[in-house]
């Protein structure tokens, strides 16, 4: 078994699994800073192989004319840090991908929304290889190989341990932090990954879900008295569930997050973008797993339960069925 206290190599290499709005942006910033980065792509592979990546950002636009682009994980080198930036709906692929990329002291950094995502990765590579990263950023994909960074960018980084035990700050967290900060990405280190996950879900659940079922933007939801009340009720449900798992969240946290989120303006959440493009929604990771955690703790979450069922319907009839129809032709 690996130790959480083991450090990574001095000259670290990164593999980006999922070169989308998130993975493309962070991976490009790492490469721009001179770090060795390898990108796994699907539909954009040929374009990126020929033209590279282009990033629009308030911090400055830039183009990487050449990137290490791969269409098959078996052609990629083993790396020190494997960044999982896939949608959770594609996590069934990780069992084939991760064993091919890890080496003796690799760490797998999970940059995904939801609850329990690290457990899925740990089942493949072992608990001691896994870190969680929670991204607070507004990014979208404009075109093949072209990503737009709109606002923010900070990542909260924490170690994972079996049953989400608190791990504290480790040497390899500091090493990963130094790489991202070298790339101009702000990193916040957290001692308790589960607490960080619940804090992120407090925002993800109402905004990612309601922007879909109400066909609204974040600005719409905060600006209307009725939807703002609904958002706050959902947020409070998650505070209650977190407390049942011995994770206390400060009384003023909700109001602080609402003020922060209000600055995003008419932003479409990742779930809303997926729905508008009729891609499968991350219903289970972001909504289903927290709902089941609440039920296991004996906590009633009526707003989350209704939202989950609405999203399951929308995902089935507008996203999954469309994908099946496309594949059948």
PDB file of C-alpha atoms in Angstrom:
ATOM      1  CA  UNK A   1       0.000   0.000   0.000  1.00  0.00           C
ATOM      2  CA  UNK A   2       1.232   3.504  -0.832  1.00  0.00           C
ATOM      3  CA  UNK A   3       1.612   6.135   1.870  1.00  0.00           C
ATOM      4  CA  UNK A   4      -0.056   9.526   1.678  1.00  0.00           C
ATOM      5  CA  UNK A   5       3.242  10.968   2.859  1.00  0.00           C
ATOM      6  CA  UNK A   6       5.120   9.821  -0.245  1.00  0.00           C
ATOM      7  CA  UNK A   7       6.121  12.649  -2.531  1.00  0.00           C
ATOM      8  CA  UNK A   8       5.858  12.882  -6.301  1.00  0.00           C
ATOM      9  CA  UNK A   9       8.745  13.198  -8.732  1.00  0.00           C
ATOM     10  CA  UNK A  10      10.431  16.591  -9.018  1.00  0.00           C
ATOM     11  CA  UNK A  11       9.673  17.048 -12.731  1.00  0.00           C
ATOM     12  CA  UNK A  12       6.064  15.983 -12.798  1.00  0.00           C
ATOM     13  CA  UNK A  13       4.114  14.933 -15.888  1.00  0.00           C
ATOM     14  CA  UNK A  14       0.342  15.293 -16.194  1.00  0.00           C
ATOM     15  CA  UNK A  15      -2.265  13.283 -18.096  1.00  0.00           C
ATOM     16  CA  UNK A  16      -5.581  15.013 -18.814  1.00  0.00           C
ATOM     17  CA  UNK A  17      -8.474  12.570 -19.195  1.00  0.00           C
ATOM     18  CA  UNK A  18     -11.268  14.633 -20.677  1.00  0.00           C
ATOM     19  CA  UNK A  19     -10.040  17.633 -22.659  1.00  0.00           C
ATOM     20  CA  UNK A  20     -13.245  19.603 -22.375  1.00  0.00           C
ATOM     21  CA  UNK A  21     -14.033  23.025 -20.929  1.00  0.00           C
ATOM     22  CA  UNK A  22     -12.408  22.091 -17.620  1.00  0.00           C
ATOM     23  CA  UNK A  23      -9.597  19.723 -18.581  1.00  0.00           C
ATOM     24  CA  UNK A  24      -8.704  21.712 -21.673  1.00  0.00           C
ATOM     25  CA  UNK A  25      -8.397  24.953 -19.734  1.00  0.00           C
ATOM     26  CA  UNK A  26      -6.389  23.660 -16.781  1.00  0.00           C
ATOM     27  CA  UNK A  27      -4.220  21.388 -18.932  1.00  0.00           C
ATOM     28  CA  UNK A  28      -3.414  24.207 -21.344  1.00  0.00           C
ATOM     29  CA  UNK A  29      -2.462  26.504 -18.484  1.00  0.00           C
ATOM     30  CA  UNK A  30      -0.141  23.832 -17.086  1.00  0.00           C
ATOM     31  CA  UNK A  31       1.546  23.331 -20.453  1.00  0.00           C
ATOM     32  CA  UNK A  32       1.850  27.089 -20.956  1.00  0.00           C
ATOM     33  CA  UNK A  33       3.802  27.163 -17.675  1.00  0.00           C
ATOM     34  CA  UNK A  34       6.299  24.654 -19.070  1.00  0.00           C
ATOM     35  CA  UNK A  35       4.896  21.500 -17.472  1.00  0.00           C
ATOM     36  CA  UNK A  36       4.807  18.194 -19.397  1.00  0.00           C
ATOM     37  CA  UNK A  37       1.114  17.573 -20.218  1.00  0.00           C
ATOM     38  CA  UNK A  38      -0.568  14.810 -22.249  1.00  0.00           C
ATOM     39  CA  UNK A  39      -4.176  15.224 -23.438  1.00  0.00           C
ATOM     40  CA  UNK A  40      -6.695  12.461 -24.184  1.00  0.00           C
ATOM     41  CA  UNK A  41      -9.318  13.580 -26.710  1.00  0.00           C
ATOM     42  CA  UNK A  42     -12.237  12.006 -28.535  1.00  0.00           C
ATOM     43  CA  UNK A  43     -14.122  13.973 -31.213  1.00  0.00           C
ATOM     44  CA  UNK A  44     -11.627  16.869 -31.227  1.00  0.00           C
ATOM     45  CA  UNK A  45      -8.522  14.713 -31.597  1.00  0.00           C
ATOM     46  CA  UNK A  46      -7.738  15.355 -35.283  1.00  0.00           C
ATOM     47  CA  UNK A  47      -8.353  19.081 -34.994  1.00  0.00           C
ATOM     48  CA  UNK A  48      -6.255  19.516 -31.843  1.00  0.00           C
ATOM     49  CA  UNK A  49      -3.481  17.309 -33.199  1.00  0.00           C
ATOM     50  CA  UNK A  50      -3.205  19.659 -36.170  1.00  0.00           C
ATOM     51  CA  UNK A  51      -4.081  23.051 -34.678  1.00  0.00           C
ATOM     52  CA  UNK A  52      -3.436  22.770 -30.931  1.00  0.00           C
ATOM     53  CA  UNK A  53      -5.498  24.516 -28.242  1.00  0.00           C
ATOM     54  CA  UNK A  54      -6.756  28.084 -27.926  1.00  0.00           C
ATOM     55  CA  UNK A  55      -7.792  29.614 -24.606  1.00  0.00           C
ATOM     56  CA  UNK A  56      -9.788  32.817 -24.155  1.00  0.00           C
ATOM     57  CA  UNK A  57      -9.474  34.258 -20.673  1.00  0.00           C
ATOM     58  CA  UNK A  58      -9.710  37.562 -18.791  1.00  0.00           C
ATOM     59  CA  UNK A  59      -6.172  36.716 -17.682  1.00  0.00           C
ATOM     60  CA  UNK A  60      -4.994  36.787 -21.305  1.00  0.00           C
ATOM     61  CA  UNK A  61      -5.719  34.759 -24.443  1.00  0.00           C
ATOM     62  CA  UNK A  62      -3.144  32.272 -25.650  1.00  0.00           C
ATOM     63  CA  UNK A  63      -2.658  29.508 -28.185  1.00  0.00           C
ATOM     64  CA  UNK A  64      -0.673  26.287 -27.841  1.00  0.00           C
ATOM     65  CA  UNK A  65       0.231  25.416 -31.419  1.00  0.00           C
ATOM     66  CA  UNK A  66       1.466  21.963 -30.431  1.00  0.00           C
ATOM     67  CA  UNK A  67       0.146  19.693 -27.696  1.00  0.00           C
ATOM     68  CA  UNK A  68       0.692  16.031 -26.843  1.00  0.00           C
ATOM     69  CA  UNK A  69      -2.676  14.820 -28.125  1.00  0.00           C
ATOM     70  CA  UNK A  70      -3.881  11.206 -28.046  1.00  0.00           C
ATOM     71  CA  UNK A  71      -6.995   9.420 -29.201  1.00  0.00           C
ATOM     72  CA  UNK A  72      -6.165   6.172 -27.423  1.00  0.00           C
ATOM     73  CA  UNK A  73      -5.060   5.882 -23.804  1.00  0.00           C
ATOM     74  CA  UNK A  74      -2.752   3.004 -24.731  1.00  0.00           C
ATOM     75  CA  UNK A  75      -0.565   5.421 -26.679  1.00  0.00           C
ATOM     76  CA  UNK A  76      -0.118   7.748 -23.694  1.00  0.00           C
ATOM     77  CA  UNK A  77       2.879   7.576 -21.333  1.00  0.00           C
ATOM     78  CA  UNK A  78       2.503   6.784 -17.651  1.00  0.00           C
ATOM     79  CA  UNK A  79       2.329  10.060 -15.748  1.00  0.00           C
ATOM     80  CA  UNK A  80       2.877  11.382 -12.237  1.00  0.00           C
ATOM     81  CA  UNK A  81      -0.508  13.114 -11.972  1.00  0.00           C
ATOM     82  CA  UNK A  82      -3.538  11.786 -13.831  1.00  0.00           C
ATOM     83  CA  UNK A  83      -6.287  14.406 -13.945  1.00  0.00           C
ATOM     84  CA  UNK A  84      -9.796  12.975 -14.301  1.00  0.00           C
ATOM     85  CA  UNK A  85     -11.810  15.729 -15.974  1.00  0.00           C
ATOM     86  CA  UNK A  86     -14.355  13.483 -17.687  1.00  0.00           C
ATOM     87  CA  UNK A  87     -18.044  13.871 -17.032  1.00  0.00           C
ATOM     88  CA  UNK A  88     -19.085  11.384 -14.350  1.00  0.00           C
ATOM     89  CA  UNK A  89     -21.366   9.756 -16.926  1.00  0.00           C
ATOM     90  CA  UNK A  90     -18.155   8.461 -18.553  1.00  0.00           C
ATOM     91  CA  UNK A  91     -16.601   7.035 -15.395  1.00  0.00           C
ATOM     92  CA  UNK A  92     -17.298   3.521 -16.641  1.00  0.00           C
ATOM     93  CA  UNK A  93     -14.267   4.062 -18.906  1.00  0.00           C
ATOM     94  CA  UNK A  94     -11.852   4.654 -16.027  1.00  0.00           C
ATOM     95  CA  UNK A  95     -11.343   0.959 -15.342  1.00  0.00           C
ATOM     96  CA  UNK A  96      -9.669   0.688 -18.747  1.00  0.00           C
ATOM     97  CA  UNK A  97      -7.844   4.019 -18.633  1.00  0.00           C
ATOM     98  CA  UNK A  98      -6.294   4.451 -15.203  1.00  0.00           C
ATOM     99  CA  UNK A  99      -4.309   1.182 -14.863  1.00  0.00           C
ATOM    100  CA  UNK A 100      -2.598   2.049 -18.151  1.00  0.00           C
ATOM    101  CA  UNK A 101      -1.439   5.470 -16.916  1.00  0.00           C
ATOM    102  CA  UNK A 102      -0.430   5.104 -13.252  1.00  0.00           C
ATOM    103  CA  UNK A 103       3.090   4.298 -12.145  1.00  0.00           C
ATOM    104  CA  UNK A 104       4.553   3.509  -8.729  1.00  0.00           C
ATOM    105  CA  UNK A 105       3.951   6.851  -7.038  1.00  0.00           C
ATOM    106  CA  UNK A 106       1.310   8.400  -9.301  1.00  0.00           C
ATOM    107  CA  UNK A 107      -1.638  10.311  -7.914  1.00  0.00           C
ATOM    108  CA  UNK A 108      -5.066  10.535  -9.569  1.00  0.00           C
ATOM    109  CA  UNK A 109      -6.620  13.991  -9.208  1.00  0.00           C
ATOM    110  CA  UNK A 110     -10.415  13.844  -9.592  1.00  0.00           C
ATOM    111  CA  UNK A 111     -11.780  17.144 -10.928  1.00  0.00           C
ATOM    112  CA  UNK A 112     -15.452  16.179 -10.988  1.00  0.00           C
ATOM    113  CA  UNK A 113     -18.650  17.389  -9.394  1.00  0.00           C
ATOM    114  CA  UNK A 114     -20.761  15.265  -7.116  1.00  0.00           C
ATOM    115  CA  UNK A 115     -20.434  12.930  -4.158  1.00  0.00           C
ATOM    116  CA  UNK A 116     -18.609   9.601  -4.025  1.00  0.00           C
ATOM    117  CA  UNK A 117     -16.598  10.162  -7.199  1.00  0.00           C
ATOM    118  CA  UNK A 118     -13.293   9.500  -5.433  1.00  0.00           C
ATOM    119  CA  UNK A 119     -14.608   6.160  -4.193  1.00  0.00           C
ATOM    120  CA  UNK A 120     -15.114   5.031  -7.796  1.00  0.00           C
ATOM    121  CA  UNK A 121     -11.521   5.912  -8.665  1.00  0.00           C
ATOM    122  CA  UNK A 122     -10.124   4.386  -5.462  1.00  0.00           C
ATOM    123  CA  UNK A 123     -11.781   1.078  -6.343  1.00  0.00           C
ATOM    124  CA  UNK A 124      -9.582   1.016  -9.461  1.00  0.00           C
ATOM    125  CA  UNK A 125      -6.215   2.413  -8.304  1.00  0.00           C
ATOM    126  CA  UNK A 126      -6.367   2.210  -4.493  1.00  0.00           C
ATOM    127  CA  UNK A 127      -7.325   4.843  -1.920  1.00  0.00           C
ATOM    128  CA  UNK A 128      -3.767   6.084  -1.370  1.00  0.00           C
ATOM    129  CA  UNK A 129      -3.461   7.238  -4.980  1.00  0.00           C
ATOM    130  CA  UNK A 130      -6.489   9.550  -4.997  1.00  0.00           C
ATOM    131  CA  UNK A 131      -6.946  13.290  -4.483  1.00  0.00           C
ATOM    132  CA  UNK A 132     -10.106  15.300  -4.941  1.00  0.00           C
ATOM    133  CA  UNK A 133     -10.222  18.685  -6.634  1.00  0.00           C
ATOM    134  CA  UNK A 134     -13.239  20.988  -6.551  1.00  0.00           C
ATOM    135  CA  UNK A 135     -13.214  23.585  -9.308  1.00  0.00           C
ATOM    136  CA  UNK A 136     -14.826  26.980  -8.837  1.00  0.00           C
ATOM    137  CA  UNK A 137     -14.676  28.361 -12.351  1.00  0.00           C
ATOM    138  CA  UNK A 138     -16.868  29.473 -15.243  1.00  0.00           C
ATOM    139  CA  UNK A 139     -15.639  27.827 -18.451  1.00  0.00           C
ATOM    140  CA  UNK A 140     -17.208  26.666 -21.670  1.00  0.00           C
ATOM    141  CA  UNK A 141     -16.221  25.120 -24.970  1.00  0.00           C
ATOM    142  CA  UNK A 142     -16.567  27.428 -27.978  1.00  0.00           C
ATOM    143  CA  UNK A 143     -15.387  25.110 -30.765  1.00  0.00           C
ATOM    144  CA  UNK A 144     -13.015  22.149 -31.226  1.00  0.00           C
ATOM    145  CA  UNK A 145      -9.862  22.937 -29.267  1.00  0.00           C
ATOM    146  CA  UNK A 146     -11.222  26.369 -28.297  1.00  0.00           C
ATOM    147  CA  UNK A 147     -12.164  27.014 -24.671  1.00  0.00           C
ATOM    148  CA  UNK A 148     -13.401  30.178 -22.991  1.00  0.00           C
ATOM    149  CA  UNK A 149     -12.563  30.963 -19.371  1.00  0.00           C
ATOM    150  CA  UNK A 150     -15.092  33.518 -18.140  1.00  0.00           C
ATOM    151  CA  UNK A 151     -14.515  33.938 -14.429  1.00  0.00           C
ATOM    152  CA  UNK A 152     -12.748  32.564 -11.352  1.00  0.00           C
ATOM    153  CA  UNK A 153     -10.608  29.400 -11.619  1.00  0.00           C
ATOM    154  CA  UNK A 154      -9.694  28.435  -8.052  1.00  0.00           C
ATOM    155  CA  UNK A 155      -9.422  24.736  -7.142  1.00  0.00           C
ATOM    156  CA  UNK A 156      -9.899  23.329  -3.646  1.00  0.00           C
ATOM    157  CA  UNK A 157      -7.535  20.372  -3.262  1.00  0.00           C
ATOM    158  CA  UNK A 158      -7.772  17.604  -0.653  1.00  0.00           C
ATOM    159  CA  UNK A 159      -6.529  14.060  -0.115  1.00  0.00           C
ATOM    160  CA  UNK A 160      -8.946  11.131  -0.230  1.00  0.00           C
ATOM    161  CA  UNK A 161      -8.893   8.292   2.300  1.00  0.00           C
ATOM    162  CA  UNK A 162     -11.220   5.321   2.682  1.00  0.00           C
ATOM    163  CA  UNK A 163     -14.590   6.401   4.128  1.00  0.00           C
ATOM    164  CA  UNK A 164     -13.526  10.020   3.624  1.00  0.00           C
ATOM    165  CA  UNK A 165     -11.404  10.163   6.741  1.00  0.00           C
ATOM    166  CA  UNK A 166      -9.698  13.507   7.283  1.00  0.00           C
ATOM    167  CA  UNK A 167      -6.122  13.413   5.933  1.00  0.00           C
ATOM    168  CA  UNK A 168      -4.693  16.858   6.607  1.00  0.00           C
ATOM    169  CA  UNK A 169      -2.189  18.541   4.298  1.00  0.00           C
ATOM    170  CA  UNK A 170       0.360  16.235   2.635  1.00  0.00           C
ATOM    171  CA  UNK A 171       3.625  16.852   0.809  1.00  0.00           C
ATOM    172  CA  UNK A 172       2.237  15.756  -2.536  1.00  0.00           C
ATOM    173  CA  UNK A 173      -0.685  18.186  -2.153  1.00  0.00           C
ATOM    174  CA  UNK A 174       1.883  20.958  -1.812  1.00  0.00           C
ATOM    175  CA  UNK A 175       3.677  19.677  -4.913  1.00  0.00           C
ATOM    176  CA  UNK A 176       0.509  19.664  -7.032  1.00  0.00           C
ATOM    177  CA  UNK A 177      -0.364  23.085  -5.617  1.00  0.00           C
ATOM    178  CA  UNK A 178       3.008  24.452  -6.725  1.00  0.00           C
ATOM    179  CA  UNK A 179       2.446  23.205 -10.300  1.00  0.00           C
ATOM    180  CA  UNK A 180      -0.968  24.836 -10.610  1.00  0.00           C
ATOM    181  CA  UNK A 181       0.194  28.066  -9.012  1.00  0.00           C
ATOM    182  CA  UNK A 182       3.116  28.112 -11.447  1.00  0.00           C
ATOM    183  CA  UNK A 183       0.397  28.024 -14.132  1.00  0.00           C
ATOM    184  CA  UNK A 184      -1.432  30.945 -12.527  1.00  0.00           C
ATOM    185  CA  UNK A 185      -4.202  28.820 -10.984  1.00  0.00           C
ATOM    186  CA  UNK A 186      -5.111  29.582  -7.377  1.00  0.00           C
ATOM    187  CA  UNK A 187      -5.168  26.467  -5.178  1.00  0.00           C
ATOM    188  CA  UNK A 188      -6.782  26.217  -1.758  1.00  0.00           C
ATOM    189  CA  UNK A 189      -5.732  23.249   0.363  1.00  0.00           C
ATOM    190  CA  UNK A 190      -8.352  21.514   2.513  1.00  0.00           C
ATOM    191  CA  UNK A 191      -7.792  18.991   5.282  1.00  0.00           C
ATOM    192  CA  UNK A 192     -11.243  17.389   4.938  1.00  0.00           C
ATOM    193  CA  UNK A 193     -12.363  16.309   1.455  1.00  0.00           C
ATOM    194  CA  UNK A 194     -15.874  15.283   2.509  1.00  0.00           C
ATOM    195  CA  UNK A 195     -16.540  18.695   4.054  1.00  0.00           C
ATOM    196  CA  UNK A 196     -15.296  20.341   0.867  1.00  0.00           C
ATOM    197  CA  UNK A 197     -17.589  18.107  -1.205  1.00  0.00           C
ATOM    198  CA  UNK A 198     -20.673  19.020   0.854  1.00  0.00           C
ATOM    199  CA  UNK A 199     -19.835  22.719   0.577  1.00  0.00           C
ATOM    200  CA  UNK A 200     -19.629  22.458  -3.207  1.00  0.00           C
ATOM    201  CA  UNK A 201     -22.870  20.455  -3.384  1.00  0.00           C
ATOM    202  CA  UNK A 202     -24.664  23.208  -1.481  1.00  0.00           C
ATOM    203  CA  UNK A 203     -24.209  25.286  -4.643  1.00  0.00           C
ATOM    204  CA  UNK A 204     -24.162  22.613  -7.355  1.00  0.00           C
ATOM    205  CA  UNK A 205     -27.451  20.999  -6.428  1.00  0.00           C
ATOM    206  CA  UNK A 206     -29.799  24.003  -6.630  1.00  0.00           C
ATOM    207  CA  UNK A 207     -28.093  25.879  -9.448  1.00  0.00           C
ATOM    208  CA  UNK A 208     -27.127  22.976 -11.721  1.00  0.00           C
ATOM    209  CA  UNK A 209     -30.531  21.388 -11.245  1.00  0.00           C
ATOM    210  CA  UNK A 210     -32.872  24.361 -11.338  1.00  0.00           C
ATOM    211  CA  UNK A 211     -31.233  25.966 -14.352  1.00  0.00           C
ATOM    212  CA  UNK A 212     -32.282  22.826 -16.229  1.00  0.00           C
ATOM    213  CA  UNK A 213     -35.807  22.209 -14.935  1.00  0.00           C
ATOM    214  CA  UNK A 214     -36.726  25.919 -15.010  1.00  0.00           C
ATOM    215  CA  UNK A 215     -34.773  26.756 -18.189  1.00  0.00           C
ATOM    216  CA  UNK A 216     -33.095  29.624 -16.372  1.00  0.00           C
ATOM    217  CA  UNK A 217     -29.713  31.205 -15.759  1.00  0.00           C
ATOM    218  CA  UNK A 218     -28.057  31.672 -12.390  1.00  0.00           C
ATOM    219  CA  UNK A 219     -28.936  35.363 -12.565  1.00  0.00           C
ATOM    220  CA  UNK A 220     -32.599  34.480 -13.116  1.00  0.00           C
ATOM    221  CA  UNK A 221     -32.698  32.189 -10.098  1.00  0.00           C
ATOM    222  CA  UNK A 222     -31.103  34.660  -7.718  1.00  0.00           C
ATOM    223  CA  UNK A 223     -33.061  37.645  -9.052  1.00  0.00           C
ATOM    224  CA  UNK A 224     -36.539  36.192  -8.496  1.00  0.00           C
ATOM    225  CA  UNK A 225     -37.855  36.111  -4.935  1.00  0.00           C
ATOM    226  CA  UNK A 226     -39.553  32.726  -5.347  1.00  0.00           C
ATOM    227  CA  UNK A 227     -36.671  30.866  -6.965  1.00  0.00           C
ATOM    228  CA  UNK A 228     -34.164  32.437  -4.589  1.00  0.00           C
ATOM    229  CA  UNK A 229     -36.229  31.071  -1.694  1.00  0.00           C
ATOM    230  CA  UNK A 230     -36.248  27.644  -3.349  1.00  0.00           C
ATOM    231  CA  UNK A 231     -32.459  27.799  -3.819  1.00  0.00           C
ATOM    232  CA  UNK A 232     -31.970  28.655  -0.153  1.00  0.00           C
ATOM    233  CA  UNK A 233     -34.243  25.794   0.946  1.00  0.00           C
ATOM    234  CA  UNK A 234     -32.207  23.316  -1.121  1.00  0.00           C
ATOM    235  CA  UNK A 235     -28.969  24.701   0.246  1.00  0.00           C
ATOM    236  CA  UNK A 236     -30.225  24.330   3.798  1.00  0.00           C
ATOM    237  CA  UNK A 237     -31.189  20.716   3.128  1.00  0.00           C
ATOM    238  CA  UNK A 238     -27.548  19.983   2.240  1.00  0.00           C
ATOM    239  CA  UNK A 239     -26.281  21.762   5.359  1.00  0.00           C
ATOM    240  CA  UNK A 240     -28.531  19.463   7.393  1.00  0.00           C
ATOM    241  CA  UNK A 241     -27.313  16.325   5.623  1.00  0.00           C
ATOM    242  CA  UNK A 242     -23.668  17.367   6.019  1.00  0.00           C
ATOM    243  CA  UNK A 243     -24.248  17.799   9.757  1.00  0.00           C
ATOM    244  CA  UNK A 244     -25.605  14.259   9.917  1.00  0.00           C
ATOM    245  CA  UNK A 245     -22.200  13.140   8.605  1.00  0.00           C
ATOM    246  CA  UNK A 246     -20.424  15.241  11.267  1.00  0.00           C
ATOM    247  CA  UNK A 247     -19.469  18.024   8.864  1.00  0.00           C
ATOM    248  CA  UNK A 248     -20.516  21.355  10.352  1.00  0.00           C
ATOM    249  CA  UNK A 249     -21.006  24.273   7.968  1.00  0.00           C
ATOM    250  CA  UNK A 250     -21.051  27.832   9.281  1.00  0.00           C
ATOM    251  CA  UNK A 251     -24.389  29.629   9.605  1.00  0.00           C
ATOM    252  CA  UNK A 252     -23.345  32.409   7.222  1.00  0.00           C
ATOM    253  CA  UNK A 253     -21.984  30.086   4.519  1.00  0.00           C
ATOM    254  CA  UNK A 254     -25.137  30.118   2.372  1.00  0.00           C
ATOM    255  CA  UNK A 255     -25.374  33.903   2.264  1.00  0.00           C
ATOM    256  CA  UNK A 256     -21.682  34.236   1.439  1.00  0.00           C
ATOM    257  CA  UNK A 257     -21.984  31.740  -1.423  1.00  0.00           C
ATOM    258  CA  UNK A 258     -25.051  33.497  -2.823  1.00  0.00           C
ATOM    259  CA  UNK A 259     -23.181  36.809  -2.906  1.00  0.00           C
ATOM    260  CA  UNK A 260     -20.260  35.093  -4.642  1.00  0.00           C
ATOM    261  CA  UNK A 261     -22.455  33.305  -7.191  1.00  0.00           C
ATOM    262  CA  UNK A 262     -24.430  36.466  -7.981  1.00  0.00           C
ATOM    263  CA  UNK A 263     -21.263  37.870  -9.569  1.00  0.00           C
ATOM    264  CA  UNK A 264     -21.417  35.190 -12.275  1.00  0.00           C
ATOM    265  CA  UNK A 265     -24.290  36.962 -14.003  1.00  0.00           C
ATOM    266  CA  UNK A 266     -26.349  35.079 -16.642  1.00  0.00           C
ATOM    267  CA  UNK A 267     -24.077  32.059 -16.578  1.00  0.00           C
ATOM    268  CA  UNK A 268     -25.229  28.628 -17.773  1.00  0.00           C
ATOM    269  CA  UNK A 269     -24.165  25.799 -15.486  1.00  0.00           C
ATOM    270  CA  UNK A 270     -22.408  22.729 -16.864  1.00  0.00           C
ATOM    271  CA  UNK A 271     -25.577  20.671 -16.372  1.00  0.00           C
ATOM    272  CA  UNK A 272     -27.623  23.228 -18.308  1.00  0.00           C
ATOM    273  CA  UNK A 273     -25.085  23.227 -21.140  1.00  0.00           C
ATOM    274  CA  UNK A 274     -25.208  19.415 -21.239  1.00  0.00           C
ATOM    275  CA  UNK A 275     -29.005  19.470 -21.348  1.00  0.00           C
ATOM    276  CA  UNK A 276     -29.159  22.135 -24.070  1.00  0.00           C
ATOM    277  CA  UNK A 277     -26.815  19.986 -26.167  1.00  0.00           C
ATOM    278  CA  UNK A 278     -28.772  16.845 -25.242  1.00  0.00           C
ATOM    279  CA  UNK A 279     -25.822  15.107 -23.618  1.00  0.00           C
ATOM    280  CA  UNK A 280     -26.390  12.670 -20.745  1.00  0.00           C
ATOM    281  CA  UNK A 281     -26.698  14.533 -17.448  1.00  0.00           C
ATOM    282  CA  UNK A 282     -24.633  13.871 -14.326  1.00  0.00           C
ATOM    283  CA  UNK A 283     -27.782  13.115 -12.366  1.00  0.00           C
ATOM    284  CA  UNK A 284     -26.476  10.349 -10.138  1.00  0.00           C
ATOM    285  CA  UNK A 285     -23.180  11.912  -9.031  1.00  0.00           C
ATOM    286  CA  UNK A 286     -24.546  15.390  -8.295  1.00  0.00           C
ATOM    287  CA  UNK A 287     -28.105  14.621  -7.182  1.00  0.00           C
ATOM    288  CA  UNK A 288     -28.663  10.887  -6.699  1.00  0.00           C
ATOM    289  CA  UNK A 289     -25.670  10.165  -4.447  1.00  0.00           C
ATOM    290  CA  UNK A 290     -26.428  13.051  -2.043  1.00  0.00           C
ATOM    291  CA  UNK A 291     -30.084  12.008  -1.956  1.00  0.00           C
ATOM    292  CA  UNK A 292     -29.140   8.443  -1.061  1.00  0.00           C
ATOM    293  CA  UNK A 293     -26.711   9.730   1.573  1.00  0.00           C
ATOM    294  CA  UNK A 294     -29.531  11.765   3.101  1.00  0.00           C
ATOM    295  CA  UNK A 295     -31.859   8.772   3.106  1.00  0.00           C
ATOM    296  CA  UNK A 296     -29.176   6.603   4.717  1.00  0.00           C
ATOM    297  CA  UNK A 297     -28.796   9.194   7.476  1.00  0.00           C
ATOM    298  CA  UNK A 298     -32.561   9.391   7.972  1.00  0.00           C
ATOM    299  CA  UNK A 299     -32.771  12.999   6.744  1.00  0.00           C
ATOM    300  CA  UNK A 300     -35.794  14.124   4.734  1.00  0.00           C
ATOM    301  CA  UNK A 301     -34.848  16.269   1.722  1.00  0.00           C
ATOM    302  CA  UNK A 302     -38.099  16.858  -0.183  1.00  0.00           C
ATOM    303  CA  UNK A 303     -36.722  19.549  -2.481  1.00  0.00           C
ATOM    304  CA  UNK A 304     -33.730  17.443  -3.514  1.00  0.00           C
ATOM    305  CA  UNK A 305     -35.942  14.376  -3.979  1.00  0.00           C
ATOM    306  CA  UNK A 306     -38.273  16.239  -6.333  1.00  0.00           C
ATOM    307  CA  UNK A 307     -35.381  17.787  -8.256  1.00  0.00           C
ATOM    308  CA  UNK A 308     -33.717  14.390  -8.672  1.00  0.00           C
ATOM    309  CA  UNK A 309     -36.876  12.814 -10.112  1.00  0.00           C
ATOM    310  CA  UNK A 310     -37.449  15.731 -12.476  1.00  0.00           C
ATOM    311  CA  UNK A 311     -33.885  15.499 -13.766  1.00  0.00           C
ATOM    312  CA  UNK A 312     -34.151  11.724 -14.193  1.00  0.00           C
ATOM    313  CA  UNK A 313     -37.198  12.265 -16.403  1.00  0.00           C
ATOM    314  CA  UNK A 314     -35.522  15.007 -18.459  1.00  0.00           C
ATOM    315  CA  UNK A 315     -32.322  13.006 -18.825  1.00  0.00           C
ATOM    316  CA  UNK A 316     -34.187   9.887 -19.959  1.00  0.00           C
ATOM    317  CA  UNK A 317     -36.577  11.476 -22.429  1.00  0.00           C
ATOM    318  CA  UNK A 318     -34.500  14.315 -23.850  1.00  0.00           C
ATOM    319  CA  UNK A 319     -30.859  13.204 -23.500  1.00  0.00           C
ATOM    320  CA  UNK A 320     -30.411   9.440 -23.137  1.00  0.00           C
ATOM    321  CA  UNK A 321     -33.132   8.498 -25.609  1.00  0.00           C
ATOM    322  CA  UNK A 322     -31.742  10.965 -28.150  1.00  0.00           C
ATOM    323  CA  UNK A 323     -28.252   9.491 -27.774  1.00  0.00           C
ATOM    324  CA  UNK A 324     -29.638   5.971 -28.280  1.00  0.00           C
ATOM    325  CA  UNK A 325     -31.530   7.116 -31.375  1.00  0.00           C
ATOM    326  CA  UNK A 326     -28.380   8.668 -32.842  1.00  0.00           C
ATOM    327  CA  UNK A 327     -26.370   5.506 -32.207  1.00  0.00           C
ATOM    328  CA  UNK A 328     -29.061   3.284 -33.713  1.00  0.00           C
ATOM    329  CA  UNK A 329     -28.780   5.117 -37.036  1.00  0.00           C
TER     330      UNK A 329
END
